Amino acid sequence: MNKAKQVAIAGAGIGGLSAALALAKTGHKVTIFEQASQLGEVGAGLQMSPNAMKVLRYLGVEDALRAFAFVPQHACIRHFKSGDYYLKSPLGASSEARYGAPYWHLHRADLHKVLLAACEKVGVTLVLGRSVESYLEQDDQVIVMLADKSQHRADLLIGADGIRSVIREQMLGKESPTFMKQVAWRGVIPVSELDGVTIQPDACVWVGPKRHLVTYYLRGGEWVNFVAVEERDDWHQESWREEGDINELRAAFAGWHPEVSGLLAKAQSTFLWALNGREALSTWHQGRVVLLGDACHPMLPFMAQGAAMAIEDAYALGRLLEQHALPLALARYEALRKPRATKIQAMSKDNAGLYHMRGGALGRMKLNALRVASEYCPQLIHAKLDPVYGYDLEDELVDSSREG
């Protein structure tokens, strides 16, 4: 197989658009197929850490995103009742100086809009209301089968179609995602409606027994985003997402710190997500088909790296396809990305125990050790975060290019 020229992408989410932009910028003709009939104000907040912001800079969209960003001042972990700090680590200018890129909070819809506009400028074709149902591989191309029974021919098919990926299912077999026994309530509230409730300008995790809640600002400080995670034994609903009962959410976090209860008292609506995962896949690619993002490595949101990993995947795949013929590019993509994604999946899963105060006395010891490290040994915090936030994907890709 030679280098791919025509590329089809299943899914126009953050990962799919990032891949399309990376590929189109290096001369590929890209067509995205998206099952939604229109793209709107979907999702809520995203934490874009420096490793992701470096990639967005390489893709040329950092300046366009600046108008929508909020810059948090600290990363915090606080006790659910007292509000005492277990962690208060500087972000803002201090973080940008350390890692070489900012730490921003963005609304998913704003990031999506900017990526879409950039894709349109470089000639990406977006086809709405036509989902990919299956594919047929041939020696010199892949035939993409669409839901309306039409077909599209390409040199490469990218499955950026999420945790329930039909591309992954055909490649590796049918297997339902694993419910992680946790659900997430998500919502946004205009600051103008908070009526005296003060939310600190931080990326803050409020930790409590069997649940936690995250707060941060969006859109330059005009909105507050919240994500409230609660442990549950099962998920009976057929859908993985549904409109939530705001009173049920308030009851689940009753008795928490006034900053939390005050915020939830002002919330008018929320959506409820089932948090699902998968075991590490045996492979991310096969022939002329490859996976990225949640299609191959869904992760719990407890490192705020889900979107970041999809963006890193997308850029790596685009650059490697520029450097190498198709089989080698896909092999190097998996070899580069799989260890990092798998490690961050594990870190995210481990944080659930910390955030939900598991382990009795041992759990309390871990939180108190975090407090001591935050106050007196910040280098211990850096040792954990530097490999995540300080990572520069372009450095890895330059090394790959030198290998030939």
CSV table of C-alpha atoms in Angstrom, one decimal:
chain,number,residue,atom,x,y,z
A,1,MET,CA,0.0,0.0,0.0
A,2,ASN,CA,1.2,3.5,-0.8
A,3,LYS,CA,0.3,6.7,1.0
A,4,ALA,CA,-3.4,7.3,1.5
A,5,LYS,CA,-4.8,10.1,-0.6
A,6,GLN,CA,-8.5,9.8,-0.1
A,7,VAL,CA,-9.6,9.5,3.5
A,8,ALA,CA,-13.0,8.8,4.9
A,9,ILE,CA,-13.8,9.5,8.6
A,10,ALA,CA,-16.8,8.1,10.5
A,11,GLY,CA,-17.8,10.8,13.1
A,12,ALA,CA,-17.6,14.6,13.2
A,13,GLY,CA,-16.8,14.9,16.9
A,14,ILE,CA,-13.7,16.6,18.3
A,15,GLY,CA,-11.5,13.6,17.3
A,16,GLY,CA,-12.9,13.3,13.8
A,17,LEU,CA,-12.6,17.0,13.0
A,18,SER,CA,-9.1,17.2,14.4
A,19,ALA,CA,-8.1,14.3,12.2
A,20,ALA,CA,-9.7,15.8,9.2
A,21,LEU,CA,-7.9,19.1,9.8
A,22,ALA,CA,-4.5,17.4,10.3
A,23,LEU,CA,-4.9,15.3,7.2
A,24,ALA,CA,-6.3,18.1,4.9
A,25,LYS,CA,-3.4,20.3,5.9
A,26,THR,CA,-1.0,17.7,4.5
A,27,GLY,CA,-2.7,17.3,1.2
A,28,HIS,CA,-5.2,14.5,1.8
A,29,LYS,CA,-8.7,14.7,0.4
A,30,VAL,CA,-11.0,14.1,3.4
A,31,THR,CA,-14.7,13.3,3.7
A,32,ILE,CA,-16.4,13.1,7.1
A,33,PHE,CA,-19.7,11.2,7.5
A,34,GLU,CA,-21.7,12.2,10.5
A,35,GLN,CA,-25.0,10.5,11.6
A,36,ALA,CA,-26.5,13.7,13.0
A,37,SER,CA,-28.5,15.8,10.6
A,38,GLN,CA,-27.2,19.0,12.1
A,39,LEU,CA,-24.4,20.2,14.3
A,40,GLY,CA,-25.5,22.3,17.3
A,41,GLU,CA,-24.7,23.4,20.9
A,42,VAL,CA,-23.9,19.9,22.2
A,43,GLY,CA,-22.0,18.9,25.3
A,44,ALA,CA,-20.7,21.0,28.1
A,45,GLY,CA,-17.2,22.0,29.3
A,46,LEU,CA,-13.8,20.7,28.4
A,47,GLN,CA,-10.5,21.1,30.2
A,48,MET,CA,-7.8,21.6,27.6
A,49,SER,CA,-4.5,20.9,29.3
A,50,PRO,CA,-1.2,22.1,27.8
A,51,ASN,CA,-0.5,18.8,26.0
A,52,ALA,CA,-3.8,19.2,24.1
A,53,MET,CA,-3.2,23.0,23.6
A,54,LYS,CA,0.1,22.3,21.9
A,55,VAL,CA,-1.6,20.1,19.3
A,56,LEU,CA,-4.4,22.7,18.8
A,57,ARG,CA,-1.5,25.2,18.3
A,58,TYR,CA,0.1,23.0,15.7
A,59,LEU,CA,-3.3,22.7,14.0
A,60,GLY,CA,-3.5,26.5,13.7
A,61,VAL,CA,-6.6,27.1,15.8
A,62,GLU,CA,-5.2,28.4,19.1
A,63,ASP,CA,-5.8,32.0,18.3
A,64,ALA,CA,-9.4,31.4,17.1
A,65,LEU,CA,-10.1,29.6,20.4
A,66,ARG,CA,-8.7,32.4,22.6
A,67,ALA,CA,-11.9,34.4,22.6
A,68,PHE,CA,-13.8,31.5,24.0
A,69,ALA,CA,-11.3,30.4,26.7
A,70,PHE,CA,-11.3,30.8,30.4
A,71,VAL,CA,-7.9,30.5,32.2
A,72,PRO,CA,-8.2,28.8,35.6
A,73,GLN,CA,-5.9,30.0,38.3
A,74,HIS,CA,-5.5,26.7,40.3
A,75,ALA,CA,-6.2,23.0,40.1
A,76,CYS,CA,-7.9,22.2,43.4
A,77,ILE,CA,-9.2,19.2,45.4
A,78,ARG,CA,-11.4,20.2,48.3
A,79,HIS,CA,-13.3,18.4,51.1
A,80,PHE,CA,-17.0,18.1,50.3
A,81,LYS,CA,-18.2,19.6,53.6
A,82,SER,CA,-15.5,21.8,55.1
A,83,GLY,CA,-14.1,23.1,51.8
A,84,ASP,CA,-10.6,22.5,53.1
A,85,TYR,CA,-8.0,22.0,50.4
A,86,TYR,CA,-6.2,18.7,49.8
A,87,LEU,CA,-4.6,20.3,46.7
A,88,LYS,CA,-4.1,23.8,45.4
A,89,SER,CA,-1.7,23.7,42.5
A,90,PRO,CA,-1.0,26.8,40.3
A,91,LEU,CA,-2.3,27.0,36.8
A,92,GLY,CA,-2.6,30.2,34.8
A,93,ALA,CA,0.7,31.9,33.9
A,94,SER,CA,2.7,29.5,36.1
A,95,SER,CA,1.4,26.4,34.3
A,96,GLU,CA,2.0,28.0,30.9
A,97,ALA,CA,5.5,28.8,31.8
A,98,ARG,CA,6.2,25.3,33.0
A,99,TYR,CA,4.6,23.4,30.1
A,100,GLY,CA,4.9,25.7,27.2
A,101,ALA,CA,1.2,26.1,26.5
A,102,PRO,CA,-1.9,27.3,28.4
A,103,TYR,CA,-4.4,25.4,30.4
A,104,TRP,CA,-7.8,26.5,29.1
A,105,HIS,CA,-11.4,25.8,29.8
A,106,LEU,CA,-13.6,25.6,26.7
A,107,HIS,CA,-17.2,24.8,25.9
A,108,ARG,CA,-17.2,21.7,23.7
A,109,ALA,CA,-19.5,23.5,21.2
A,110,ASP,CA,-16.9,26.4,20.8
A,111,LEU,CA,-14.0,24.0,20.1
A,112,HIS,CA,-16.2,22.1,17.7
A,113,LYS,CA,-17.2,25.3,15.9
A,114,VAL,CA,-13.6,26.5,15.5
A,115,LEU,CA,-12.4,23.1,14.3
A,116,LEU,CA,-15.3,22.9,11.8
A,117,ALA,CA,-14.5,26.3,10.4
A,118,ALA,CA,-10.8,25.4,10.0
A,119,CYS,CA,-11.8,22.2,8.2
A,120,GLU,CA,-14.0,24.1,5.8
A,121,LYS,CA,-11.1,26.4,5.0
A,122,VAL,CA,-8.9,23.6,3.9
A,123,GLY,CA,-11.5,21.8,1.8
A,124,VAL,CA,-12.8,19.0,4.1
A,125,THR,CA,-16.1,17.7,2.9
A,126,LEU,CA,-18.7,17.1,5.7
A,127,VAL,CA,-21.7,14.9,5.0
A,128,LEU,CA,-24.4,15.2,7.6
A,129,GLY,CA,-27.3,12.7,8.2
A,130,ARG,CA,-25.4,9.8,6.7
A,131,SER,CA,-23.8,7.4,9.1
A,132,VAL,CA,-21.2,4.7,8.3
A,133,GLU,CA,-22.8,1.2,8.8
A,134,SER,CA,-19.9,-1.0,7.6
A,135,TYR,CA,-17.0,-1.3,5.3
A,136,LEU,CA,-15.5,-3.7,2.7
A,137,GLU,CA,-11.7,-3.9,2.3
A,138,GLN,CA,-10.1,-4.5,-1.0
A,139,ASP,CA,-6.4,-4.6,-1.9
A,140,ASP,CA,-6.2,-1.0,-3.1
A,141,GLN,CA,-9.1,0.7,-1.4
A,142,VAL,CA,-11.8,0.5,1.3
A,143,ILE,CA,-15.5,0.7,0.4
A,144,VAL,CA,-17.5,2.6,3.0
A,145,MET,CA,-21.1,1.4,3.3
A,146,LEU,CA,-23.5,4.2,4.4
A,147,ALA,CA,-26.9,3.9,6.1
A,148,ASP,CA,-28.7,5.1,3.0
A,149,LYS,CA,-27.2,2.2,1.0
A,150,SER,CA,-24.8,4.5,-0.9
A,151,GLN,CA,-21.1,3.8,-1.0
A,152,HIS,CA,-17.9,5.8,-0.8
A,153,ARG,CA,-14.5,4.7,-1.9
A,154,ALA,CA,-11.3,5.7,0.0
A,155,ASP,CA,-7.7,4.7,0.6
A,156,LEU,CA,-8.3,4.8,4.4
A,157,LEU,CA,-11.2,4.7,6.8
A,158,ILE,CA,-10.9,6.3,10.2
A,159,GLY,CA,-13.3,5.2,13.0
A,160,ALA,CA,-13.8,8.3,15.1
A,161,ASP,CA,-17.3,7.2,16.0
A,162,GLY,CA,-17.1,7.0,19.8
A,163,ILE,CA,-17.3,4.3,22.4
A,164,ARG,CA,-20.1,2.5,20.5
A,165,SER,CA,-18.1,2.5,17.3
A,166,VAL,CA,-19.5,0.4,14.5
A,167,ILE,CA,-16.0,0.5,12.9
A,168,ARG,CA,-14.5,-1.1,16.0
A,169,GLU,CA,-17.3,-3.7,16.1
A,170,GLN,CA,-16.7,-4.9,12.6
A,171,MET,CA,-12.9,-4.9,13.1
A,172,LEU,CA,-12.8,-6.7,16.4
A,173,GLY,CA,-16.3,-8.2,17.0
A,174,LYS,CA,-19.4,-7.2,18.8
A,175,GLU,CA,-18.8,-6.4,22.5
A,176,SER,CA,-20.9,-4.0,24.6
A,177,PRO,CA,-19.0,-1.4,26.6
A,178,THR,CA,-18.6,-2.0,30.4
A,179,PHE,CA,-20.7,0.1,32.7
A,180,MET,CA,-18.2,1.5,35.3
A,181,LYS,CA,-20.9,1.7,38.0
A,182,GLN,CA,-20.8,5.5,37.9
A,183,VAL,CA,-23.0,8.2,36.3
A,184,ALA,CA,-22.2,11.8,35.6
A,185,TRP,CA,-24.6,14.7,35.8
A,186,ARG,CA,-23.5,17.6,33.6
A,187,GLY,CA,-24.7,21.1,33.2
A,188,VAL,CA,-23.9,24.8,32.7
A,189,ILE,CA,-25.2,27.8,34.5
A,190,PRO,CA,-24.9,31.5,33.4
A,191,VAL,CA,-23.0,33.5,36.0
A,192,SER,CA,-25.7,36.1,35.8
A,193,GLU,CA,-28.1,33.7,37.4
A,194,LEU,CA,-25.9,32.7,40.4
A,195,ASP,CA,-27.2,35.6,42.5
A,196,GLY,CA,-24.4,35.9,45.0
A,197,VAL,CA,-23.1,32.3,44.8
A,198,THR,CA,-19.3,32.6,44.5
A,199,ILE,CA,-17.4,30.0,42.5
A,200,GLN,CA,-13.6,30.2,42.7
A,201,PRO,CA,-11.8,30.7,39.3
A,202,ASP,CA,-10.3,27.3,39.5
A,203,ALA,CA,-10.5,23.8,38.1
A,204,CYS,CA,-12.0,22.4,41.4
A,205,VAL,CA,-12.8,18.8,42.4
A,206,TRP,CA,-15.0,18.5,45.5
A,207,VAL,CA,-14.4,15.0,46.9
A,208,GLY,CA,-16.8,13.1,49.1
A,209,PRO,CA,-18.0,9.5,50.0
A,210,LYS,CA,-19.0,7.6,46.8
A,211,ARG,CA,-19.3,10.8,44.7
A,212,HIS,CA,-17.5,14.0,43.6
A,213,LEU,CA,-18.3,17.2,41.8
A,214,VAL,CA,-16.2,19.3,39.5
A,215,THR,CA,-16.7,23.1,38.9
A,216,TYR,CA,-15.0,25.5,36.5
A,217,TYR,CA,-15.8,28.5,34.3
A,218,LEU,CA,-16.4,28.6,30.6
A,219,ARG,CA,-16.6,31.3,27.8
A,220,GLY,CA,-14.4,33.9,29.5
A,221,GLY,CA,-16.1,33.5,32.8
A,222,GLU,CA,-19.7,33.9,31.5
A,223,TRP,CA,-20.8,30.4,32.5
A,224,VAL,CA,-20.0,27.8,35.2
A,225,ASN,CA,-19.8,24.2,34.2
A,226,PHE,CA,-20.4,21.4,36.6
A,227,VAL,CA,-19.8,17.6,36.4
A,228,ALA,CA,-21.2,15.6,39.4
A,229,VAL,CA,-20.3,11.9,39.5
A,230,GLU,CA,-22.2,9.4,41.6
A,231,GLU,CA,-21.6,5.7,42.1
A,232,ARG,CA,-24.4,3.4,41.1
A,233,ASP,CA,-24.7,-0.4,40.9
A,234,ASP,CA,-26.5,-0.4,37.6
A,235,TRP,CA,-27.9,1.5,34.6
A,236,HIS,CA,-31.3,0.3,33.6
A,237,GLN,CA,-31.9,2.8,30.8
A,238,GLU,CA,-31.3,1.7,27.2
A,239,SER,CA,-29.8,5.1,26.3
A,240,TRP,CA,-26.3,6.0,27.6
A,241,ARG,CA,-27.5,9.6,28.1
A,242,GLU,CA,-30.8,11.1,29.2
A,243,GLU,CA,-32.2,14.3,30.7
A,244,GLY,CA,-31.6,14.2,34.4
A,245,ASP,CA,-33.9,15.1,37.3
A,246,ILE,CA,-32.4,18.3,38.8
A,247,ASN,CA,-34.0,17.6,42.2
A,248,GLU,CA,-32.5,14.1,42.3
A,249,LEU,CA,-29.1,15.7,41.6
A,250,ARG,CA,-29.6,18.2,44.5
A,251,ALA,CA,-30.6,15.4,46.8
A,252,ALA,CA,-27.5,13.3,45.9
A,253,PHE,CA,-25.3,16.2,47.0
A,254,ALA,CA,-27.4,17.5,49.9
A,255,GLY,CA,-25.3,18.7,52.9
A,256,TRP,CA,-22.2,19.6,50.8
A,257,HIS,CA,-20.3,22.8,51.1
A,258,PRO,CA,-22.4,26.0,50.4
A,259,GLU,CA,-20.4,26.6,47.2
A,260,VAL,CA,-21.7,23.3,45.9
A,261,SER,CA,-25.2,23.4,47.2
A,262,GLY,CA,-25.6,27.0,46.2
A,263,LEU,CA,-24.5,26.3,42.7
A,264,LEU,CA,-26.8,23.3,42.3
A,265,ALA,CA,-29.7,25.3,43.7
A,266,LYS,CA,-29.4,27.6,40.7
A,267,ALA,CA,-29.1,24.8,38.1
A,268,GLN,CA,-32.2,24.6,35.9
A,269,SER,CA,-31.4,21.4,33.9
A,270,THR,CA,-28.9,18.6,33.7
A,271,PHE,CA,-28.0,15.6,31.6
A,272,LEU,CA,-27.2,12.3,33.0
A,273,TRP,CA,-24.4,10.1,31.4
A,274,ALA,CA,-23.6,6.5,32.1
A,275,LEU,CA,-19.8,6.3,32.4
A,276,ASN,CA,-18.6,3.3,30.3
A,277,GLY,CA,-15.3,1.8,29.5
A,278,ARG,CA,-13.5,-1.0,27.6
A,279,GLU,CA,-10.6,-3.2,28.2
A,280,ALA,CA,-7.5,-2.4,26.1
A,281,LEU,CA,-8.0,-3.5,22.5
A,282,SER,CA,-5.8,-6.1,20.9
A,283,THR,CA,-5.2,-3.7,18.0
A,284,TRP,CA,-6.3,-0.3,16.8
A,285,HIS,CA,-5.9,-0.9,13.1
A,286,GLN,CA,-6.5,-3.5,10.4
A,287,GLY,CA,-5.7,-3.2,6.7
A,288,ARG,CA,-7.0,0.2,5.6
A,289,VAL,CA,-9.1,0.9,8.7
A,290,VAL,CA,-7.9,2.6,11.9
A,291,LEU,CA,-9.5,3.8,15.2
A,292,LEU,CA,-9.0,6.9,17.3
A,293,GLY,CA,-10.3,8.5,20.5
A,294,ASP,CA,-13.2,6.8,22.4
A,295,ALA,CA,-13.5,4.2,19.6
A,296,CYS,CA,-10.3,2.6,20.8
A,297,HIS,CA,-9.6,4.0,24.3
A,298,PRO,CA,-12.6,5.4,26.2
A,299,MET,CA,-11.6,6.6,29.7
A,300,LEU,CA,-13.2,7.9,32.8
A,301,PRO,CA,-13.1,11.7,33.0
A,302,PHE,CA,-11.1,11.8,36.2
A,303,MET,CA,-7.9,13.1,34.5
A,304,ALA,CA,-9.9,15.4,32.1
A,305,GLN,CA,-8.0,13.8,29.2
A,306,GLY,CA,-10.6,12.2,27.1
A,307,ALA,CA,-10.8,14.9,24.4
A,308,ALA,CA,-7.1,15.6,24.8
A,309,MET,CA,-6.2,12.0,23.9
A,310,ALA,CA,-8.5,12.1,20.8
A,311,ILE,CA,-6.8,15.3,19.7
A,312,GLU,CA,-3.4,13.8,20.2
A,313,ASP,CA,-4.4,10.7,18.3
A,314,ALA,CA,-5.7,12.8,15.4
A,315,TYR,CA,-2.6,14.9,15.0
A,316,ALA,CA,-0.3,11.9,15.3
A,317,LEU,CA,-2.2,9.9,12.7
A,318,GLY,CA,-2.2,12.9,10.3
A,319,ARG,CA,1.6,13.5,10.6
A,320,LEU,CA,2.5,9.8,10.4
A,321,LEU,CA,0.4,9.4,7.3
A,322,GLU,CA,2.4,12.3,5.9
A,323,GLN,CA,5.7,10.7,6.7
A,324,HIS,CA,5.1,7.0,5.9
A,325,ALA,CA,3.3,4.6,3.6
A,326,LEU,CA,0.0,3.4,4.9
A,327,PRO,CA,1.0,0.1,6.7
A,328,LEU,CA,4.0,1.6,8.4
A,329,ALA,CA,2.1,4.8,9.4
A,330,LEU,CA,-0.7,2.8,11.1
A,331,ALA,CA,1.7,0.5,12.9
A,332,ARG,CA,3.7,3.5,14.2
A,333,TYR,CA,0.5,5.3,15.1
A,334,GLU,CA,-0.6,2.4,17.4
A,335,ALA,CA,2.9,1.9,18.8
A,336,LEU,CA,3.2,5.6,19.7
A,337,ARG,CA,-0.3,6.2,21.0
A,338,LYS,CA,-1.4,3.0,22.7
A,339,PRO,CA,1.0,3.0,25.6
A,340,ARG,CA,0.2,6.6,26.5
A,341,ALA,CA,-3.5,6.3,26.2
A,342,THR,CA,-3.5,3.1,28.2
A,343,LYS,CA,-1.5,4.7,31.0
A,344,ILE,CA,-3.8,7.7,31.2
A,345,GLN,CA,-6.8,5.4,31.2
A,346,ALA,CA,-5.3,3.7,34.3
A,347,MET,CA,-4.5,7.0,36.0
A,348,SER,CA,-8.1,8.1,35.4
A,349,LYS,CA,-9.5,5.0,36.9
A,350,ASP,CA,-7.2,5.2,39.9
A,351,ASN,CA,-8.4,8.8,40.6
A,352,ALA,CA,-12.0,7.5,41.2
A,353,GLY,CA,-10.9,5.9,44.4
A,354,LEU,CA,-9.2,9.1,45.6
A,355,TYR,CA,-12.1,11.3,44.6
A,356,HIS,CA,-14.7,9.1,46.3
A,357,MET,CA,-12.8,8.7,49.5
A,358,ARG,CA,-12.5,4.9,49.3
A,359,GLY,CA,-10.3,2.8,51.5
A,360,GLY,CA,-11.3,4.1,54.9
A,361,ALA,CA,-8.2,5.1,56.9
A,362,LEU,CA,-5.9,4.3,54.0
A,363,GLY,CA,-8.0,6.6,51.8
A,364,ARG,CA,-7.8,9.4,54.3
A,365,MET,CA,-4.0,8.9,54.5
A,366,LYS,CA,-3.8,9.3,50.7
A,367,LEU,CA,-5.7,12.6,50.8
A,368,ASN,CA,-3.7,13.9,53.7
A,369,ALA,CA,-0.5,12.9,51.9
A,370,LEU,CA,-1.7,14.9,48.9
A,371,ARG,CA,-2.3,17.9,51.2
A,372,VAL,CA,1.3,17.7,52.5
A,373,ALA,CA,2.7,17.3,49.0
A,374,SER,CA,0.7,20.3,47.8
A,375,GLU,CA,1.9,22.5,50.6
A,376,TYR,CA,5.5,21.4,51.1
A,377,CYS,CA,6.6,19.1,48.2
A,378,PRO,CA,5.1,20.4,45.0
A,379,GLN,CA,7.7,18.4,43.1
A,380,LEU,CA,5.7,15.3,43.9
A,381,ILE,CA,2.6,16.8,42.2
A,382,HIS,CA,4.8,17.7,39.2
A,383,ALA,CA,6.2,14.2,39.0
A,384,LYS,CA,2.6,12.9,38.4
A,385,LEU,CA,1.4,15.7,36.1
A,386,ASP,CA,4.6,16.5,34.1
A,387,PRO,CA,4.4,13.4,31.9
A,388,VAL,CA,0.8,14.2,31.1
A,389,TYR,CA,0.8,18.0,30.7
A,390,GLY,CA,4.4,18.4,29.6
A,391,TYR,CA,4.1,15.9,26.8
A,392,ASP,CA,4.9,17.4,23.3
A,393,LEU,CA,3.6,15.1,20.6
A,394,GLU,CA,5.6,16.9,17.9
A,395,ASP,CA,8.8,15.8,19.6
A,396,GLU,CA,7.7,12.2,19.3
A,397,LEU,CA,6.8,12.6,15.7
A,398,VAL,CA,10.1,14.2,14.8
A,399,ASP,CA,11.9,11.2,16.3
A,400,SER,CA,9.6,8.9,14.2
A,401,SER,CA,10.5,10.8,11.1
A,402,ARG,CA,14.2,10.4,11.7
A,403,GLU,CA,13.7,6.6,11.9
A,404,GLY,CA,12.6,6.6,8.3
